[in-house]
N, CA, C and O atoms as CSV, one atom per row, in Angstrom:
chain,resi,resn,atom,element,x,y,z
A,1,MET,N,N,15.362,-0.129,16.673
A,1,MET,CA,C,13.956,-0.142,17.020
A,1,MET,C,C,13.297,-1.350,16.348
A,1,MET,O,O,13.398,-1.507,15.131
A,2,PRO,N,N,12.625,-2.202,17.121
A,2,PRO,CA,C,12.002,-3.381,16.514
A,2,PRO,C,C,10.814,-3.001,15.653
A,2,PRO,O,O,10.119,-2.019,15.915
A,3,ARG,N,N,10.599,-3.794,14.629
A,3,ARG,CA,C,9.454,-3.541,13.768
A,3,ARG,C,C,8.177,-3.958,14.494
A,3,ARG,O,O,8.216,-4.842,15.350
A,4,PRO,N,N,7.053,-3.336,14.167
A,4,PRO,CA,C,5.798,-3.722,14.826
A,4,PRO,C,C,5.372,-5.121,14.411
A,4,PRO,O,O,5.634,-5.563,13.293
A,5,ALA,N,N,4.710,-5.809,15.335
A,5,ALA,CA,C,4.241,-7.164,15.054
A,5,ALA,C,C,3.211,-7.133,13.930
A,5,ALA,O,O,2.341,-6.263,13.891
A,6,SER,N,N,3.322,-8.083,13.030
A,6,SER,CA,C,2.377,-8.190,11.922
A,6,SER,C,C,1.187,-9.022,12.350
A,6,SER,O,O,1.334,-10.007,13.073
A,7,LEU,N,N,0.015,-8.625,11.904
A,7,LEU,CA,C,-1.181,-9.413,12.169
A,7,LEU,C,C,-1.321,-10.551,11.169
A,7,LEU,O,O,-2.106,-11.477,11.373
A,8,HIS,N,N,-0.553,-10.474,10.088
A,8,HIS,CA,C,-0.592,-11.515,9.059
A,8,HIS,C,C,0.292,-12.683,9.480
A,8,HIS,O,O,1.322,-12.476,10.122
A,9,PRO,N,N,-0.095,-13.899,9.130
A,9,PRO,CA,C,0.727,-15.053,9.498
A,9,PRO,C,C,2.060,-15.069,8.768
A,9,PRO,O,O,2.147,-14.737,7.586
A,10,THR,N,N,3.099,-15.465,9.501
A,10,THR,CA,C,4.417,-15.673,8.895
A,10,THR,C,C,4.390,-17.004,8.141
A,10,THR,O,O,3.395,-17.727,8.187
A,11,ASP,N,N,5.473,-17.319,7.457
A,11,ASP,CA,C,5.553,-18.592,6.734
A,11,ASP,C,C,5.397,-19.776,7.692
A,11,ASP,O,O,4.674,-20.727,7.396
A,12,GLY,N,N,6.072,-19.715,8.831
A,12,GLY,CA,C,5.970,-20.788,9.815
A,12,GLY,C,C,4.570,-20.908,10.396
A,12,GLY,O,O,4.073,-22.014,10.610
A,13,GLU,N,N,3.939,-19.776,10.650
A,13,GLU,CA,C,2.574,-19.783,11.156
A,13,GLU,C,C,1.608,-20.352,10.119
A,13,GLU,O,O,0.648,-21.040,10.465
A,14,LEU,N,N,1.867,-20.063,8.860
A,14,LEU,CA,C,1.033,-20.623,7.795
A,14,LEU,C,C,1.146,-22.142,7.743
A,14,LEU,O,O,0.162,-22.827,7.462
A,15,GLU,N,N,2.334,-22.671,8.009
A,15,GLU,CA,C,2.503,-24.130,8.050
A,15,GLU,C,C,1.592,-24.727,9.127
A,15,GLU,O,O,0.922,-25.733,8.896
A,16,ILE,N,N,1.575,-24.101,10.297
A,16,ILE,CA,C,0.736,-24.583,11.396
A,16,ILE,C,C,-0.736,-24.434,11.029
A,16,ILE,O,O,-1.532,-25.342,11.266
A,17,LEU,N,N,-1.097,-23.296,10.455
A,17,LEU,CA,C,-2.490,-23.090,10.056
A,17,LEU,C,C,-2.932,-24.132,9.034
A,17,LEU,O,O,-4.062,-24.616,9.098
A,18,ARG,N,N,-2.055,-24.483,8.092
A,18,ARG,CA,C,-2.404,-25.502,7.097
A,18,ARG,C,C,-2.720,-26.835,7.775
A,18,ARG,O,O,-3.644,-27.540,7.370
A,19,VAL,N,N,-1.950,-27.173,8.802
A,19,VAL,CA,C,-2.224,-28.407,9.554
A,19,VAL,C,C,-3.604,-28.315,10.187
A,19,VAL,O,O,-4.393,-29.257,10.102
A,20,LEU,N,N,-3.898,-27.186,10.822
A,20,LEU,CA,C,-5.175,-27.030,11.517
A,20,LEU,C,C,-6.346,-26.951,10.538
A,20,LEU,O,O,-7.427,-27.462,10.833
A,21,TRP,N,N,-6.152,-26.324,9.388
A,21,TRP,CA,C,-7.218,-26.267,8.382
A,21,TRP,C,C,-7.526,-27.665,7.846
A,21,TRP,O,O,-8.681,-27.989,7.572
A,22,THR,N,N,-6.503,-28.478,7.702
A,22,THR,CA,C,-6.678,-29.826,7.164
A,22,THR,C,C,-7.213,-30.800,8.215
A,22,THR,O,O,-8.168,-31.536,7.969
A,23,ALA,N,N,-6.585,-30.791,9.378
A,23,ALA,CA,C,-6.892,-31.798,10.400
A,23,ALA,C,C,-7.974,-31.366,11.380
A,23,ALA,O,O,-8.557,-32.202,12.069
A,24,GLY,N,N,-8.245,-30.070,11.446
A,24,GLY,CA,C,-9.179,-29.588,12.460
A,24,GLY,C,C,-8.474,-29.464,13.800
A,24,GLY,O,O,-7.246,-29.530,13.853
A,25,PRO,N,N,-9.221,-29.287,14.884
A,25,PRO,CA,C,-8.608,-29.127,16.204
A,25,PRO,C,C,-7.607,-30.246,16.490
A,25,PRO,O,O,-7.908,-31.426,16.312
A,26,SER,N,N,-6.413,-29.854,16.935
A,26,SER,CA,C,-5.324,-30.812,17.116
A,26,SER,C,C,-4.515,-30.489,18.361
A,26,SER,O,O,-4.444,-29.341,18.800
A,27,SER,N,N,-3.911,-31.521,18.912
A,27,SER,CA,C,-3.008,-31.339,20.051
A,27,SER,C,C,-1.648,-30.858,19.542
A,27,SER,O,O,-1.354,-30.945,18.350
A,28,LEU,N,N,-0.840,-30.359,20.445
A,28,LEU,CA,C,0.511,-29.930,20.091
A,28,LEU,C,C,1.285,-31.082,19.461
A,28,LEU,O,O,1.972,-30.892,18.457
A,29,SER,N,N,1.180,-32.267,20.038
A,29,SER,CA,C,1.941,-33.398,19.499
A,29,SER,C,C,1.474,-33.765,18.090
A,29,SER,O,O,2.294,-34.128,17.247
A,30,THR,N,N,0.182,-33.677,17.828
A,30,THR,CA,C,-0.330,-33.972,16.483
A,30,THR,C,C,0.166,-32.945,15.477
A,30,THR,O,O,0.541,-33.295,14.358
A,31,ILE,N,N,0.167,-31.677,15.874
A,31,ILE,CA,C,0.672,-30.616,14.993
A,31,ILE,C,C,2.140,-30.860,14.680
A,31,ILE,O,O,2.558,-30.762,13.526
A,32,CYS,N,N,2.929,-31.180,15.715
A,32,CYS,CA,C,4.361,-31.430,15.519
A,32,CYS,C,C,4.596,-32.620,14.600
A,32,CYS,O,O,5.447,-32.557,13.713
A,33,GLU,N,N,3.852,-33.703,14.800
A,33,GLU,CA,C,3.990,-34.882,13.943
A,33,GLU,C,C,3.738,-34.523,12.481
A,33,GLU,O,O,4.478,-34.944,11.592
A,34,SER,N,N,2.704,-33.755,12.249
A,34,SER,CA,C,2.369,-33.371,10.881
A,34,SER,C,C,3.468,-32.503,10.270
A,34,SER,O,O,3.854,-32.703,9.119
A,35,LEU,N,N,3.970,-31.536,11.045
A,35,LEU,CA,C,5.033,-30.669,10.545
A,35,LEU,C,C,6.313,-31.448,10.277
A,35,LEU,O,O,7.051,-31.130,9.344
A,36,ARG,N,N,6.578,-32.461,11.085
A,36,ARG,CA,C,7.811,-33.261,10.937
A,36,ARG,C,C,7.800,-34.116,9.675
A,36,ARG,O,O,8.842,-34.634,9.273
A,37,SER,N,N,6.652,-34.269,9.052
A,37,SER,CA,C,6.632,-34.992,7.783
A,37,SER,C,C,7.327,-34.182,6.691
A,37,SER,O,O,7.735,-34.731,5.668
A,38,GLU,N,N,7.458,-32.874,6.913
A,38,GLU,CA,C,8.127,-31.985,5.944
A,38,GLU,C,C,9.554,-31.637,6.370
A,38,GLU,O,O,10.464,-31.595,5.542
A,39,ARG,N,N,9.743,-31.385,7.684
A,39,ARG,CA,C,11.067,-30.977,8.187
A,39,ARG,C,C,11.105,-31.198,9.690
A,39,ARG,O,O,10.067,-31.364,10.332
A,40,ASP,N,N,12.296,-31.199,10.236
A,40,ASP,CA,C,12.468,-31.409,11.665
A,40,ASP,C,C,12.119,-30.117,12.412
A,40,ASP,O,O,12.658,-29.053,12.107
A,41,VAL,N,N,11.221,-30.217,13.383
A,41,VAL,CA,C,10.863,-29.065,14.213
A,41,VAL,C,C,10.855,-29.492,15.674
A,41,VAL,O,O,10.498,-30.625,16.000
A,42,ALA,N,N,11.249,-28.581,16.541
A,42,ALA,CA,C,11.245,-28.846,17.979
A,42,ALA,C,C,9.854,-28.543,18.534
A,42,ALA,O,O,9.213,-27.570,18.139
A,43,THR,N,N,9.412,-29.373,19.436
A,43,THR,CA,C,8.106,-29.178,20.063
A,43,THR,C,C,8.041,-27.821,20.754
A,43,THR,O,O,7.009,-27.153,20.705
A,44,THR,N,N,9.136,-27.405,21.400
A,44,THR,CA,C,9.147,-26.116,22.099
A,44,THR,C,C,8.987,-24.955,21.120
A,44,THR,O,O,8.355,-23.947,21.438
A,45,THR,N,N,9.561,-25.103,19.936
A,45,THR,CA,C,9.428,-24.057,18.919
A,45,THR,C,C,7.977,-23.940,18.468
A,45,THR,O,O,7.448,-22.834,18.352
A,46,VAL,N,N,7.336,-25.070,18.216
A,46,VAL,CA,C,5.938,-25.057,17.781
A,46,VAL,C,C,5.053,-24.500,18.890
A,46,VAL,O,O,4.125,-23.740,18.616
A,47,ALA,N,N,5.330,-24.870,20.141
A,47,ALA,CA,C,4.554,-24.348,21.272
A,47,ALA,C,C,4.692,-22.831,21.371
A,47,ALA,O,O,3.710,-22.133,21.624
A,48,THR,N,N,5.901,-22.321,21.174
A,48,THR,CA,C,6.120,-20.877,21.200
A,48,THR,C,C,5.377,-20.192,20.062
A,48,THR,O,O,4.768,-19.139,20.252
A,49,MET,N,N,5.429,-20.790,18.884
A,49,MET,CA,C,4.729,-20.211,17.735
A,49,MET,C,C,3.226,-20.195,17.980
A,49,MET,O,O,2.556,-19.221,17.639
A,50,LEU,N,N,2.691,-21.255,18.564
A,50,LEU,CA,C,1.257,-21.292,18.868
A,50,LEU,C,C,0.882,-20.194,19.858
A,50,LEU,O,O,-0.187,-19.595,19.738
A,51,LYS,N,N,1.752,-19.922,20.841
A,51,LYS,CA,C,1.484,-18.848,21.806
A,51,LYS,C,C,1.443,-17.495,21.094
A,51,LYS,O,O,0.567,-16.675,21.371
A,52,VAL,N,N,2.376,-17.261,20.190
A,52,VAL,CA,C,2.389,-16.014,19.418
A,52,VAL,C,C,1.128,-15.928,18.562
A,52,VAL,O,O,0.508,-14.868,18.466
A,53,MET,N,N,0.752,-17.042,17.943
A,53,MET,CA,C,-0.447,-17.071,17.104
A,53,MET,C,C,-1.709,-16.850,17.934
A,53,MET,O,O,-2.673,-16.256,17.453
A,54,LEU,N,N,-1.705,-17.322,19.166
A,54,LEU,CA,C,-2.820,-17.089,20.084
A,54,LEU,C,C,-2.938,-15.594,20.379
A,54,LEU,O,O,-4.040,-15.046,20.389
A,55,ASP,N,N,-1.804,-14.940,20.619
A,55,ASP,CA,C,-1.784,-13.493,20.866
A,55,ASP,C,C,-2.256,-12.706,19.645
A,55,ASP,O,O,-2.880,-11.653,19.778
A,56,LYS,N,N,-1.952,-13.227,18.451
A,56,LYS,CA,C,-2.366,-12.578,17.202
A,56,LYS,C,C,-3.802,-12.937,16.813
A,56,LYS,O,O,-4.326,-12.448,15.812
A,57,LYS,N,N,-4.437,-13.808,17.631
A,57,LYS,CA,C,-5.806,-14.265,17.393
A,57,LYS,C,C,-5.943,-15.050,16.087
A,57,LYS,O,O,-6.975,-14.989,15.420
A,58,LEU,N,N,-4.891,-15.784,15.736
A,58,LEU,CA,C,-4.936,-16.663,14.575
A,58,LEU,C,C,-5.430,-18.048,14.957
A,58,LEU,O,O,-6.013,-18.756,14.136
A,59,VAL,N,N,-5.192,-18.433,16.218
A,59,VAL,CA,C,-5.620,-19.739,16.733
A,59,VAL,C,C,-6.287,-19.547,18.083
A,59,VAL,O,O,-6.194,-18.485,18.698
A,60,LYS,N,N,-6.970,-20.610,18.535
A,60,LYS,CA,C,-7.517,-20.615,19.892
A,60,LYS,C,C,-7.178,-21.956,20.528
A,60,LYS,O,O,-6.921,-22.947,19.845
A,61,ARG,N,N,-7.185,-21.954,21.863
A,61,ARG,CA,C,-6.838,-23.149,22.608
A,61,ARG,C,C,-8.015,-23.552,23.477
A,61,ARG,O,O,-8.602,-22.714,24.161
A,62,ALA,N,N,-8.359,-24.815,23.453
A,62,ALA,CA,C,-9.388,-25.355,24.341
A,62,ALA,C,C,-8.693,-26.311,25.304
A,62,ALA,O,O,-8.002,-27.234,24.873
A,63,GLY,N,N,-8.868,-26.100,26.578
A,63,GLY,CA,C,-8.209,-26.929,27.572
A,63,GLY,C,C,-6.849,-26.365,27.925
A,63,GLY,O,O,-6.462,-25.286,27.476
A,64,SER,N,N,-6.129,-27.128,28.744
A,64,SER,CA,C,-4.809,-26.656,29.159
A,64,SER,C,C,-3.857,-27.835,29.277
A,64,SER,O,O,-4.265,-28.996,29.228
A,65,GLY,N,N,-2.595,-27.516,29.432
A,65,GLY,CA,C,-1.583,-28.556,29.572
A,65,GLY,C,C,-1.461,-29.416,28.338
A,65,GLY,O,O,-1.701,-28.970,27.216
A,66,ARG,N,N,-1.080,-30.668,28.568
A,66,ARG,CA,C,-0.868,-31.598,27.447
A,66,ARG,C,C,-2.158,-31.960,26.726
A,66,ARG,O,O,-2.124,-32.418,25.584
A,67,GLY,N,N,-3.283,-31.760,27.378
A,67,GLY,CA,C,-4.564,-32.091,26.751
A,67,GLY,C,C,-5.172,-30.962,25.937
A,67,GLY,O,O,-6.279,-31.099,25.416
A,68,ALA,N,N,-4.455,-29.842,25.822
A,68,ALA,CA,C,-4.986,-28.693,25.085
A,68,ALA,C,C,-5.162,-29.036,23.611
A,68,ALA,O,O,-4.344,-29.733,23.011
A,69,MET,N,N,-6.240,-28.532,23.055
A,69,MET,CA,C,-6.505,-28.697,21.625
A,69,MET,C,C,-6.449,-27.320,20.979
A,69,MET,O,O,-7.039,-26.359,21.474
A,70,TRP,N,N,-5.741,-27.245,19.881
A,70,TRP,CA,C,-5.564,-25.998,19.153
A,70,TRP,C,C,-6.416,-26.027,17.894
A,70,TRP,O,O,-6.527,-27.063,17.239
A,71,SER,N,N,-7.018,-24.890,17.555
A,71,SER,CA,C,-7.779,-24.804,16.313
A,71,SER,C,C,-7.575,-23.421,15.695
A,71,SER,O,O,-7.265,-22.448,16.382
A,72,ALA,N,N,-7.758,-23.369,14.389
A,72,ALA,CA,C,-7.597,-22.109,13.655
A,72,ALA,C,C,-8.806,-21.222,13.908
A,72,ALA,O,O,-9.946,-21.686,13.878
A,73,VAL,N,N,-8.551,-19.957,14.156
A,73,VAL,CA,C,-9.614,-18.960,14.263
A,73,VAL,C,C,-9.832,-18.338,12.886
A,73,VAL,O,O,-10.966,-18.112,12.463
A,74,VAL,N,N,-8.739,-18.070,12.205
A,74,VAL,CA,C,-8.793,-17.454,10.881
A,74,VAL,C,C,-9.021,-18.549,9.845
A,74,VAL,O,O,-8.426,-19.625,9.917
A,75,THR,N,N,-9.881,-18.263,8.891
A,75,THR,CA,C,-10.120,-19.224,7.816
A,75,THR,C,C,-9.043,-19.076,6.744
A,75,THR,O,O,-8.350,-18.061,6.668
A,76,GLN,N,N,-8.923,-20.101,5.932
A,76,GLN,CA,C,-7.950,-20.046,4.848
A,76,GLN,C,C,-8.295,-18.902,3.895
A,76,GLN,O,O,-7.403,-18.212,3.401
A,77,LYS,N,N,-9.568,-18.704,3.643
A,77,LYS,CA,C,-10.009,-17.646,2.730
A,77,LYS,C,C,-9.665,-16.258,3.276
A,77,LYS,O,O,-9.178,-15.405,2.534
A,78,SER,N,N,-9.915,-16.028,4.567
A,78,SER,CA,C,-9.632,-14.701,5.121
A,78,SER,C,C,-8.128,-14.460,5.234
A,78,SER,O,O,-7.673,-13.329,5.065
A,79,ALA,N,N,-7.358,-15.500,5.514
A,79,ALA,CA,C,-5.901,-15.346,5.556
A,79,ALA,C,C,-5.373,-14.983,4.172
A,79,ALA,O,O,-4.527,-14.100,4.033
A,80,ALA,N,N,-5.875,-15.667,3.156
A,80,ALA,CA,C,-5.443,-15.384,1.785
A,80,ALA,C,C,-5.822,-13.963,1.384
A,80,ALA,O,O,-5.029,-13.250,0.769
A,81,ARG,N,N,-7.036,-13.561,1.736
A,81,ARG,CA,C,-7.499,-12.212,1.393
A,81,ARG,C,C,-6.588,-11.150,2.020
A,81,ARG,O,O,-6.198,-10.188,1.360
A,82,GLY,N,N,-6.258,-11.337,3.298
A,82,GLY,CA,C,-5.397,-10.373,3.976
A,82,GLY,C,C,-3.999,-10.319,3.399
A,82,GLY,O,O,-3.412,-9.244,3.277
A,83,MET,N,N,-3.465,-11.473,3.044
A,83,MET,CA,C,-2.115,-11.506,2.488
A,83,MET,C,C,-2.066,-10.915,1.088
A,83,MET,O,O,-1.095,-10.250,0.729
A,84,VAL,N,N,-3.112,-11.152,0.290
A,84,VAL,CA,C,-3.165,-10.548,-1.049
A,84,VAL,C,C,-3.304,-9.034,-0.921
A,84,VAL,O,O,-2.674,-8.283,-1.666
A,85,ARG,N,N,-4.130,-8.590,0.025
A,85,ARG,CA,C,-4.289,-7.149,0.242
A,85,ARG,C,C,-2.951,-6.518,0.623
A,85,ARG,O,O,-2.608,-5.441,0.136
A,86,LYS,N,N,-2.195,-7.191,1.495
A,86,LYS,CA,C,-0.882,-6.683,1.900
A,86,LYS,C,C,0.058,-6.625,0.699
A,86,LYS,O,O,0.806,-5.659,0.547
A,87,LEU,N,N,0.026,-7.645,-0.153
A,87,LEU,CA,C,0.852,-7.667,-1.355
A,87,LEU,C,C,0.488,-6.520,-2.289
A,87,LEU,O,O,1.367,-5.821,-2.793
A,88,VAL,N,N,-0.796,-6.328,-2.517
A,88,VAL,CA,C,-1.256,-5.268,-3.424
A,88,VAL,C,C,-0.831,-3.904,-2.894
A,88,VAL,O,O,-0.340,-3.064,-3.648
A,89,GLU,N,N,-1.024,-3.686,-1.589
A,89,GLU,CA,C,-0.666,-2.386,-1.015
A,89,GLU,C,C,0.839,-2.165,-0.995
A,89,GLU,O,O,1.313,-1.069,-1.293
A,90,GLY,N,N,1.597,-3.214,-0.642
A,90,GLY,CA,C,3.036,-3.051,-0.479
A,90,GLY,C,C,3.826,-3.056,-1.768
A,90,GLY,O,O,4.839,-2.363,-1.873
A,91,VAL,N,N,3.389,-3.819,-2.748
A,91,VAL,CA,C,4.176,-3.985,-3.962
A,91,VAL,C,C,3.576,-3.252,-5.158
A,91,VAL,O,O,4.303,-2.766,-6.023
A,92,PHE,N,N,2.251,-3.175,-5.202
A,92,PHE,CA,C,1.580,-2.617,-6.372
A,92,PHE,C,C,0.866,-1.303,-6.068
A,92,PHE,O,O,-0.090,-0.938,-6.752
A,93,ASP,N,N,1.330,-0.598,-5.047
A,93,ASP,CA,C,0.794,0.722,-4.679
A,93,ASP,C,C,-0.724,0.729,-4.539
A,93,ASP,O,O,-1.378,1.713,-4.884
A,94,GLY,N,N,-1.286,-0.375,-4.029
A,94,GLY,CA,C,-2.724,-0.439,-3.791
A,94,GLY,C,C,-3.562,-0.724,-5.021
A,94,GLY,O,O,-4.791,-0.691,-4.948
A,95,SER,N,N,-2.931,-1.003,-6.143
A,95,SER,CA,C,-3.665,-1.211,-7.396
A,95,SER,C,C,-3.782,-2.701,-7.717
A,95,SER,O,O,-2.807,-3.347,-8.099
A,96,ALA,N,N,-4.990,-3.229,-7.553
A,96,ALA,CA,C,-5.238,-4.625,-7.925
A,96,ALA,C,C,-5.080,-4.805,-9.434
A,96,ALA,O,O,-4.697,-5.874,-9.910
A,97,HIS,N,N,-5.381,-3.736,-10.175
A,97,HIS,CA,C,-5.213,-3.791,-11.639
A,97,HIS,C,C,-3.751,-4.041,-11.991
A,97,HIS,O,O,-3.459,-4.831,-12.890
A,98,ARG,N,N,-2.825,-3.376,-11.292
A,98,ARG,CA,C,-1.405,-3.589,-11.560
A,98,ARG,C,C,-0.978,-5.012,-11.229
A,98,ARG,O,O,-0.146,-5.597,-11.922
A,99,LEU,N,N,-1.556,-5.564,-10.163
A,99,LEU,CA,C,-1.275,-6.964,-9.814
A,99,LEU,C,C,-1.771,-7.891,-10.931
A,99,LEU,O,O,-1.045,-8.784,-11.368
A,100,ALA,N,N,-2.994,-7.678,-11.385
A,100,ALA,CA,C,-3.555,-8.510,-12.451
A,100,ALA,C,C,-2.722,-8.387,-13.730
A,100,ALA,O,O,-2.481,-9.383,-14.413
A,101,ALA,N,N,-2.290,-7.183,-14.051
A,101,ALA,CA,C,-1.475,-6.994,-15.249
A,101,ALA,C,C,-0.127,-7.713,-15.098
A,101,ALA,O,O,0.410,-8.261,-16.061
A,102,HIS,N,N,0.407,-7.699,-13.870
A,102,HIS,CA,C,1.678,-8.371,-13.618
A,102,HIS,C,C,1.526,-9.884,-13.802
A,102,HIS,O,O,2.416,-10.546,-14.335
A,103,LEU,N,N,0.402,-10.413,-13.359
A,103,LEU,CA,C,0.177,-11.861,-13.483
A,103,LEU,C,C,0.010,-12.242,-14.933
A,103,LEU,O,O,-0.189,-13.417,-15.244
């Protein structure tokens, strides 16, 4: 049985979001160029990830085809808040105090 889709960004999705948070609205080719400065990625893989992120409402698309511009819907602050909340609930039994003590 497959696990349910997470609303939180995966590591790969976070890489794309970081590009969009830094550069603002960007084309697929611009996103790929930026990601390739760190590692080799296929354009088709990034396009697929953007489609998944669109379904998760993490990004939005303006336009269509090669001229489409992608932008982040979720802010860096709200993404961080959600991921910390998931960490606290999953690892520290919902106790932010336990997280702080661990740090």
